[in-house]
Coordinates of C-alpha atoms and ligand atoms in Angstrom, one line a residue:
M2 CA 53.0 147.0 69.8
S3 CA 53.8 144.5 67.1
Y4 CA 55.6 141.8 69.2
T5 CA 52.7 141.1 71.5
K6 CA 50.4 138.4 70.1
E7 CA 47.1 137.0 71.0
I8 CA 47.6 133.3 72.0
C9 CA 44.1 132.2 73.1
K10 CA 40.8 133.4 74.7
A11 CA 40.0 133.3 78.4
K12 CA 36.4 132.5 79.4
L13 CA 34.6 134.5 82.0
E14 CA 31.3 133.2 83.3
V15 CA 29.2 135.7 85.2
H16 CA 25.5 136.1 85.8
G17 CA 24.8 133.0 83.6
K18 CA 26.6 134.4 80.6
T19 CA 30.0 133.5 79.1
Y20 CA 32.4 136.1 77.7
E21 CA 35.6 135.5 75.8
L22 CA 38.6 137.7 76.6
P23 CA 41.8 137.8 74.5
V24 CA 45.0 136.5 76.1
Y25 CA 48.2 138.2 75.0
E26 CA 51.8 137.0 75.3
G27 CA 54.8 139.3 75.4
T28 CA 58.3 138.5 74.0
E29 CA 59.4 136.9 77.3
G30 CA 56.3 134.7 77.7
E31 CA 54.4 136.9 80.1
Q32 CA 50.6 136.4 79.6
A33 CA 47.8 138.8 80.3
I34 CA 44.0 138.9 79.9
D35 CA 42.8 141.8 77.9
I36 CA 40.0 143.4 79.9
R37 CA 39.7 146.6 77.9
N38 CA 36.2 145.9 76.8
L39 CA 35.1 144.2 80.1
R40 CA 32.9 146.9 81.4
A41 CA 31.3 147.6 78.0
Q42 CA 30.5 143.9 77.5
T43 CA 29.6 142.8 81.1
G44 CA 29.0 146.0 83.1
L45 CA 31.7 144.8 85.5
I46 CA 35.1 146.2 86.5
T47 CA 38.1 144.5 88.1
Y48 CA 39.2 145.1 91.7
D49 CA 42.9 145.2 92.2
P50 CA 44.1 147.6 95.0
G51 CA 47.7 148.7 94.4
F52 CA 47.4 147.4 90.8
A53 CA 49.4 144.3 91.8
N54 CA 47.8 142.3 89.0
T55 CA 47.1 145.0 86.5
G56 CA 49.2 145.5 83.3
S57 CA 48.8 149.2 82.6
C58 CA 50.7 149.1 79.3
I59 CA 52.7 147.1 76.7
S60 CA 56.3 148.3 77.0
N61 CA 59.5 147.6 75.1
I62 CA 61.8 149.1 77.8
T63 CA 62.4 146.9 80.8
F64 CA 61.8 143.2 81.6
I65 CA 61.7 141.8 85.1
D66 CA 61.2 138.2 86.1
G67 CA 60.6 138.6 89.8
E68 CA 60.6 134.8 90.5
K69 CA 64.0 134.3 88.8
G70 CA 65.5 137.6 89.8
I71 CA 66.0 138.9 86.3
L72 CA 66.2 142.5 85.3
R73 CA 66.9 143.6 81.7
H74 CA 66.8 146.9 79.9
R75 CA 66.1 146.6 76.2
G76 CA 67.3 143.0 76.4
Y77 CA 70.6 143.7 78.3
D78 CA 71.0 142.2 81.8
I79 CA 71.4 144.7 84.6
V80 CA 74.7 143.0 85.8
D81 CA 76.1 143.3 82.3
L82 CA 75.1 147.0 82.0
A83 CA 76.4 147.9 85.5
E84 CA 79.7 146.2 84.6
N85 CA 80.3 147.5 81.1
C86 CA 78.3 150.8 80.6
T87 CA 78.3 154.3 82.1
F88 CA 75.1 155.8 83.4
L89 CA 74.9 158.0 80.3
D90 CA 75.1 154.9 78.0
V91 CA 72.3 153.3 79.9
S92 CA 70.3 156.5 79.9
Y93 CA 70.7 156.7 76.1
L94 CA 69.7 153.0 75.8
L95 CA 66.5 153.5 77.8
V96 CA 65.4 156.5 75.8
H97 CA 66.5 155.5 72.3
G98 CA 66.3 151.7 72.5
F99 CA 70.0 151.1 71.6
L100 CA 73.4 151.7 73.1
P101 CA 75.1 154.8 71.6
N102 CA 78.0 154.4 69.2
R103 CA 81.1 156.6 69.6
D104 CA 79.7 159.7 67.8
E105 CA 76.3 159.4 69.5
R106 CA 78.0 159.1 72.8
A107 CA 80.2 162.2 72.2
N108 CA 77.2 164.2 71.0
F109 CA 75.1 163.1 74.0
S110 CA 78.0 164.1 76.4
E111 CA 78.4 167.4 74.7
L112 CA 74.7 168.1 75.1
M113 CA 75.0 167.1 78.7
N114 CA 77.7 169.7 79.1
Q115 CA 75.7 172.4 77.3
H116 CA 72.7 171.9 79.4
S117 CA 74.3 171.5 82.8
M118 CA 73.8 175.0 84.1
L119 CA 70.8 176.4 85.9
H120 CA 69.2 179.7 85.1
E121 CA 70.8 182.1 87.5
D122 CA 67.4 183.2 88.8
M123 CA 66.8 179.6 90.0
R124 CA 69.7 180.0 92.5
R125 CA 67.7 182.5 94.4
F126 CA 64.9 179.9 95.1
Y127 CA 67.3 178.0 97.3
N128 CA 67.5 181.0 99.7
L129 CA 63.8 180.8 100.4
F130 CA 63.7 177.3 101.7
P131 CA 64.1 176.8 105.4
D132 CA 67.4 175.4 106.6
H133 CA 65.8 172.1 107.6
A134 CA 64.0 171.6 104.3
H135 CA 64.3 168.0 103.1
P136 CA 66.3 167.8 99.8
M137 CA 63.5 165.7 98.1
A138 CA 61.1 168.6 98.7
M139 CA 63.6 171.0 97.2
L140 CA 64.3 168.7 94.3
S141 CA 60.6 168.3 93.4
A142 CA 60.0 172.0 93.6
M143 CA 63.1 172.9 91.5
V144 CA 62.2 170.3 88.8
V145 CA 58.7 171.7 88.3
S146 CA 60.1 175.3 88.3
L147 CA 62.3 174.2 85.3
S148 CA 59.1 174.4 83.2
T149 CA 58.8 178.1 83.9
F150 CA 62.3 178.6 82.4
Y151 CA 62.1 176.2 79.5
P152 CA 58.4 176.2 78.5
E153 CA 59.0 175.2 74.9
L154 CA 59.1 171.5 76.0
E155 CA 55.4 171.7 76.6
T156 CA 54.7 171.6 72.9
N157 CA 56.4 168.6 71.4
P158 CA 59.2 166.9 73.4
N159 CA 59.6 164.2 70.7
E160 CA 61.0 166.7 68.3
A161 CA 64.1 167.2 70.3
I162 CA 64.4 164.1 72.5
D163 CA 68.1 164.5 73.1
I164 CA 67.8 168.1 74.2
T165 CA 64.8 167.2 76.4
V166 CA 66.6 164.3 78.0
T167 CA 70.0 165.9 78.4
R168 CA 68.5 169.1 79.8
L169 CA 66.7 167.2 82.5
L170 CA 69.4 164.7 83.2
S171 CA 72.1 167.3 83.4
K172 CA 70.1 169.9 85.3
L173 CA 68.7 167.4 87.9
R174 CA 72.3 166.5 88.8
T175 CA 73.1 170.3 89.2
I176 CA 70.0 170.9 91.2
A177 CA 70.8 168.0 93.5
A178 CA 74.4 169.2 94.1
F179 CA 73.2 172.8 94.7
T180 CA 70.7 171.5 97.2
Y181 CA 73.5 169.9 99.1
K182 CA 75.4 173.1 99.1
K183 CA 72.4 175.0 100.3
M184 CA 72.1 172.5 103.2
R185 CA 75.8 172.9 104.0
G186 CA 75.7 176.7 103.7
E187 CA 78.6 176.4 101.2
P188 CA 79.0 178.4 98.0
I189 CA 77.7 176.5 95.0
V190 CA 80.1 175.0 92.5
Y191 CA 79.3 175.2 88.8
P192 CA 79.6 172.2 86.4
R193 CA 82.8 171.9 84.4
P194 CA 83.1 170.9 80.8
D195 CA 86.2 168.7 81.3
F196 CA 84.5 166.4 83.8
S197 CA 82.4 163.4 83.1
Y198 CA 78.8 163.2 84.3
C199 CA 79.6 161.5 87.6
E200 CA 82.9 163.4 88.2
N201 CA 81.0 166.6 87.7
F202 CA 78.4 165.6 90.3
L203 CA 81.0 164.7 92.8
N204 CA 83.0 167.9 92.1
M205 CA 79.8 170.0 92.5
M206 CA 79.1 168.3 95.8
F207 CA 82.6 168.2 97.4
Q208 CA 84.7 171.0 95.9
T209 CA 84.9 174.0 98.3
P210 CA 87.0 177.2 98.1
V211 CA 89.5 175.6 100.5
N212 CA 89.3 172.0 99.3
K213 CA 90.0 170.9 95.8
Y214 CA 88.1 167.9 94.6
V215 CA 90.3 165.4 92.7
P216 CA 88.2 162.8 91.0
D217 CA 88.8 159.2 92.1
P218 CA 88.2 156.7 89.3
V219 CA 87.1 154.0 91.8
I220 CA 84.5 156.3 93.3
T221 CA 83.4 157.6 89.9
R222 CA 82.9 154.1 88.7
A223 CA 81.0 153.1 91.8
L224 CA 78.6 156.1 91.4
N225 CA 78.1 155.2 87.7
Q226 CA 77.2 151.7 88.7
L227 CA 74.8 152.7 91.4
L228 CA 73.0 155.1 89.1
V229 CA 72.8 152.3 86.4
L230 CA 71.3 150.0 89.0
H231 CA 68.5 152.5 89.6
A232 CA 68.0 153.6 85.9
D233 CA 64.6 152.0 85.4
H234 CA 62.3 149.4 86.9
E235 CA 59.3 149.3 84.6
Q236 CA 55.9 150.3 86.2
N237 CA 57.1 151.0 89.7
C238 CA 55.3 153.5 91.9
S239 CA 57.1 156.7 90.8
S240 CA 57.1 155.7 87.1
A241 CA 53.4 155.0 87.3
V242 CA 53.0 158.5 88.9
V243 CA 55.1 160.1 86.2
K244 CA 53.0 158.5 83.5
S245 CA 49.7 159.2 85.4
V246 CA 50.5 162.9 85.5
G247 CA 51.9 162.9 81.9
S248 CA 48.7 161.1 80.7
S249 CA 46.7 164.3 81.4
E250 CA 49.1 166.0 78.9
A251 CA 50.9 167.7 81.7
N252 CA 54.5 168.6 80.7
L253 CA 57.5 166.5 81.3
Y254 CA 58.9 168.6 84.2
A255 CA 55.6 168.5 86.0
S256 CA 55.4 164.8 85.5
I257 CA 59.0 164.2 86.8
S258 CA 58.4 166.5 89.7
A259 CA 55.5 164.3 90.8
G260 CA 57.7 161.2 90.3
V261 CA 60.2 162.7 92.7
S262 CA 57.5 163.1 95.3
A263 CA 56.3 159.5 94.8
L264 CA 59.9 158.2 95.1
W265 CA 60.3 160.0 98.4
G266 CA 58.0 157.6 100.3
A267 CA 59.5 155.1 102.7
R268 CA 58.1 152.1 100.9
H269 CA 59.7 153.2 97.6
G270 CA 63.0 155.2 97.2
G271 CA 62.8 156.7 100.7
A272 CA 63.7 153.2 102.0
N273 CA 67.5 153.8 101.3
Q274 CA 67.5 156.6 103.9
Q275 CA 65.4 154.5 106.3
V276 CA 67.8 151.5 106.0
I277 CA 70.8 153.6 107.3
E278 CA 68.6 155.1 110.0
M279 CA 67.6 151.6 111.0
L280 CA 71.2 150.4 111.0
E281 CA 72.3 153.5 113.0
M282 CA 69.5 152.9 115.5
I283 CA 70.8 149.3 116.1
H284 CA 74.3 150.5 116.3
N285 CA 73.6 153.4 118.6
E286 CA 71.5 151.3 121.0
G287 CA 74.7 149.5 121.7
K288 CA 72.9 146.2 122.4
H289 CA 73.5 144.9 118.9
D290 CA 70.3 142.8 119.3
I291 CA 69.6 141.7 115.7
Q292 CA 67.0 139.2 116.8
A293 CA 64.9 141.9 118.5
V294 CA 64.8 143.9 115.3
I295 CA 63.7 140.8 113.3
E296 CA 61.0 140.2 115.9
R297 CA 59.8 143.8 115.7
A298 CA 59.6 143.5 111.9
K299 CA 57.4 140.4 112.2
D300 CA 55.1 141.9 114.8
K301 CA 51.8 142.8 113.2
N302 CA 51.0 145.3 116.0
D303 CA 54.2 147.2 115.2
S304 CA 54.3 149.3 112.0
F305 CA 58.1 148.8 111.8
R306 CA 59.3 146.9 108.8
L307 CA 62.7 145.6 107.9
M308 CA 63.7 148.4 105.6
G309 CA 65.4 147.4 102.3
F310 CA 63.6 144.1 102.5
G311 CA 60.8 142.8 100.3
H312 CA 59.6 143.8 96.9
R313 CA 56.3 143.9 95.0
V314 CA 57.8 142.1 92.0
Y315 CA 60.9 140.2 93.3
K316 CA 60.2 137.0 95.1
T317 CA 63.8 136.2 95.3
Y318 CA 67.1 138.2 95.8
D319 CA 66.9 141.5 93.9
P320 CA 69.7 141.3 91.3
R321 CA 70.5 145.0 92.0
A322 CA 71.1 144.3 95.7
R323 CA 73.7 141.7 94.9
V324 CA 75.7 144.2 92.7
A325 CA 75.1 147.0 95.3
K326 CA 76.6 144.8 98.0
E327 CA 79.7 144.1 95.9
I328 CA 80.1 147.8 95.1
C329 CA 79.9 148.6 98.8
R330 CA 82.7 146.1 99.6
Q331 CA 84.9 147.5 96.8
V332 CA 84.5 151.1 97.8
L333 CA 85.1 150.4 101.5
D334 CA 88.2 148.4 100.6
H335 CA 89.5 151.1 98.3
L336 CA 89.0 153.8 100.9
G337 CA 90.5 151.6 103.5
K338 CA 87.4 152.2 105.6
K339 CA 85.6 149.9 108.0
D340 CA 81.9 150.6 108.5
E341 CA 80.3 148.8 111.4
L342 CA 76.9 149.3 109.8
L343 CA 77.9 147.0 107.0
G344 CA 78.5 144.2 109.5
I345 CA 75.1 144.9 111.1
A346 CA 73.5 144.9 107.6
Q347 CA 75.0 141.5 106.8
E348 CA 73.9 140.1 110.2
L349 CA 70.4 141.4 109.6
E350 CA 70.3 139.9 106.1
E351 CA 71.5 136.5 107.4
A352 CA 69.0 136.4 110.3
A353 CA 66.1 137.5 108.1
L354 CA 66.9 134.9 105.3
A355 CA 67.0 132.2 108.0
D356 CA 63.7 133.2 109.5
P357 CA 60.4 131.3 108.4
Y358 CA 58.5 134.6 108.4
F359 CA 60.7 136.1 105.7
Q360 CA 61.1 132.8 103.9
Q361 CA 57.3 132.2 103.6
R362 CA 56.7 135.7 102.3
N363 CA 59.7 135.6 99.9
L364 CA 61.3 138.7 101.5
Y365 CA 64.9 139.3 100.4
P366 CA 67.1 142.3 100.3
N367 CA 66.1 144.9 97.7
V368 CA 68.2 147.5 95.9
D369 CA 67.9 149.9 98.9
F370 CA 69.5 147.6 101.4
Y371 CA 73.2 148.1 100.5
T372 CA 73.3 151.3 98.4
G373 CA 73.2 153.7 101.4
L374 CA 76.4 152.2 102.8
T375 CA 78.3 153.2 99.7
Y376 CA 76.8 156.7 99.6
R377 CA 77.8 157.0 103.2
A378 CA 81.4 155.9 102.5
I379 CA 81.6 158.4 99.6
G380 CA 80.5 161.2 102.0
I381 CA 76.9 161.7 100.8
P382 CA 74.6 162.5 103.8
T383 CA 71.7 160.2 104.6
N384 CA 69.0 162.7 103.7
M385 CA 70.5 162.9 100.2
F386 CA 70.2 159.2 99.5
T387 CA 66.8 159.3 97.9
V388 CA 68.0 162.2 95.8
M389 CA 70.6 159.9 94.5
F390 CA 67.9 157.4 93.6
A391 CA 66.0 160.1 91.8
I392 CA 69.1 161.0 89.7
G393 CA 69.4 157.4 88.8
R394 CA 65.7 156.8 88.0
L395 CA 65.4 159.9 85.8
P396 CA 66.2 158.2 82.5
G397 CA 63.6 155.5 83.2
W398 CA 60.9 158.1 84.0
I399 CA 61.7 159.9 80.8
A400 CA 61.8 156.8 78.7
Q401 CA 58.5 155.5 80.2
W402 CA 56.9 159.0 79.7
L403 CA 58.0 159.2 76.1
E404 CA 56.9 155.7 75.3
M405 CA 53.4 156.4 76.7
R406 CA 53.0 159.8 75.0
S407 CA 54.1 158.5 71.6
G408 CA 52.1 155.2 71.8
S409 CA 49.0 154.4 69.9
E410 CA 47.2 153.3 73.1
Y411 CA 47.9 156.5 75.0
K412 CA 44.9 157.2 77.3
I413 CA 44.5 159.4 80.4
Y414 CA 45.1 157.3 83.6
R415 CA 41.8 157.0 85.3
P416 CA 41.1 153.8 87.3
R417 CA 37.6 153.1 88.5
Q418 CA 36.4 152.1 92.0
I419 CA 33.8 150.2 93.9
Y420 CA 31.7 152.7 95.8
N421 CA 30.9 151.6 99.3
G422 CA 29.6 154.8 100.9
P423 CA 26.1 155.8 101.8
T424 CA 23.4 155.4 99.2
Q425 CA 21.3 158.4 98.2
R426 CA 19.8 160.4 101.0
D427 CA 18.4 163.9 101.5
V428 CA 20.1 166.8 103.1
I429 CA 18.5 168.0 106.4
S430 CA 18.5 171.7 106.3
N431 CA 20.9 173.6 108.6
W432 CA 18.1 174.7 110.9
D433 CA 16.9 171.1 111.5
R434 CA 20.3 169.6 112.2
S435 CA 21.0 169.5 115.9
Ligands
CMC996 N1 59.5 143.7 106.8 C1 58.5 143.0 107.4 N2 57.5 142.4 106.8 C2 57.3 142.7 105.5 C3 58.3 143.5 104.8 C4 59.4 144.0 105.5 N3 60.3 144.8 104.9 N4 57.9 143.6 103.5 C5 56.7 142.9 103.4 N5 56.4 142.4 104.6 C6 55.3 141.5 104.9 C7 54.0 142.3 105.0 O1 53.7 142.6 106.3 C8 53.0 141.3 104.5 O2 52.8 140.3 105.5 P1 51.3 139.6 105.6 O3 51.1 138.8 104.4 O4 51.4 138.7 106.8 O5 50.3 140.7 105.8 C9 53.7 140.5 103.4 O6 55.1 140.6 103.7 C10 53.5 141.2 102.0 O7 53.8 142.5 102.1 P2 53.0 143.7 101.2 O8 53.2 145.0 101.9 O9 51.6 143.2 101.0 O10 53.8 143.6 99.9 P3 53.8 144.7 98.8 O11 54.2 144.0 97.5 O12 52.6 145.5 98.8 O13 55.0 145.7 99.3 C11 57.1 146.7 99.7 C12 56.3 145.7 98.8 C13 58.5 146.9 99.1 C14 56.4 148.0 99.8 C15 57.3 146.0 101.1 O14 58.0 144.8 101.0 C16 58.0 147.0 102.1 O15 57.4 147.8 102.7 N6 59.4 146.9 102.2 C17 60.1 147.8 103.1 C18 60.3 149.1 102.4 C19 61.4 149.0 101.3 O16 62.4 148.4 101.4 N7 61.1 149.6 100.1 C20 61.9 149.6 98.9 C21 61.4 148.7 97.8 S1 62.6 148.4 96.5 C22 63.1 149.9 95.8 C23 61.9 150.7 95.4 O17 61.0 150.3 94.7 O18 62.0 151.9 95.7

């Protein structure tokens, strides 16, 4: 990529020899040592479990400064985007690199409408899942099934980016709402051309034959904002998975389906469900013992962690958490609801931030800490929270996938390892093994 420049050489001395490795700098001053020729030159590889220090690509999409708590997409601050743009605007921005003008926006919305339905045969799939199926499992399965109905995307998705993007964005929302209806045992509700993206989702979720859903602008805006907050987060676990699968030339649907599975885990998107379950546990125990929960989170003999706290990149307050907290307040105010879980969350936050364990490790609330409270207020059930995250993260996955597949440095993801198993030995034949 043209912006990244070589600023100096790093010297590596090993086995009595000195090697020079280029050091690059990105547009925001981040620097990295280029080790692409390391093994060829030295016979060595790097060791970096969890890739915490590994730059897997050069990207133009999202910038994060984890020390300062900055998140920008294509140069725009996340707070600015959440305040002033719809989720569709931000989706367009991530994929195309610029915010849509009026015509582009209208065209994108119309495509969203055209591609919002699911093939009728896909409806039957829902009947085959058991009643207790987790919605993330259904989501992942339904997304990969899309490739059987729309196989033409396997050839060249770049030829029709808008169709590719809108088809997935629009259908994922429909799949998610149908999943909810399946869990409720209610008849599905089809998308409507006169509703916006978020209105449509809420209508498909909450309209029933006996209850008309009337869009509420405050709730629609809150949902838009929450989806914007999740839209991309550079090389996070699920995006890395989407790219890893895509790097083998698997199609976009297969790659996104794998991303949904990666997101499901409790240390990633699954944390938003776990946060509410943790708050409910504290509430239901009746003792309201915040300090006991903090002590459990600190106990190295207990696998329990304070969910919605900590982040691989942010070593300060996650900027998305701040906005999410405000959205939660606004929605509860608007609905005239009081949620005791919000009070518990605030107490937990205060106690953790005052505790040396959390201070020394720079553990702050992340995006998942407050989002579930808003979803709950809107009426979205806890096991759908990570599905909401997936809808929000989809444009980021697509943008990252497209950037990788169209880039000149596109290579199959294939890390190396340090082997630590037995050295060569001979097989003892079956007869001689006791
Ligand atoms: N509660 C208690 N201790 C924690 C927590 C937590 N939530 N998070 C990290 N730590 C401790 C951890 O035990 C370790 O301590 P020590 O140095 O004594 O061994 C230290 O902090 C560093 O943690 P780590 O696991 O090495 O850090 P990481 O960068 O590999 O993991 C994380 C980041 C997000 C997986 C982790 O902070 C965590 O498990 N948080 C809870 C789950 C969560 O909220 N996930 C959502 C992440 S944000 C949205 C998303 O990406 O999906």
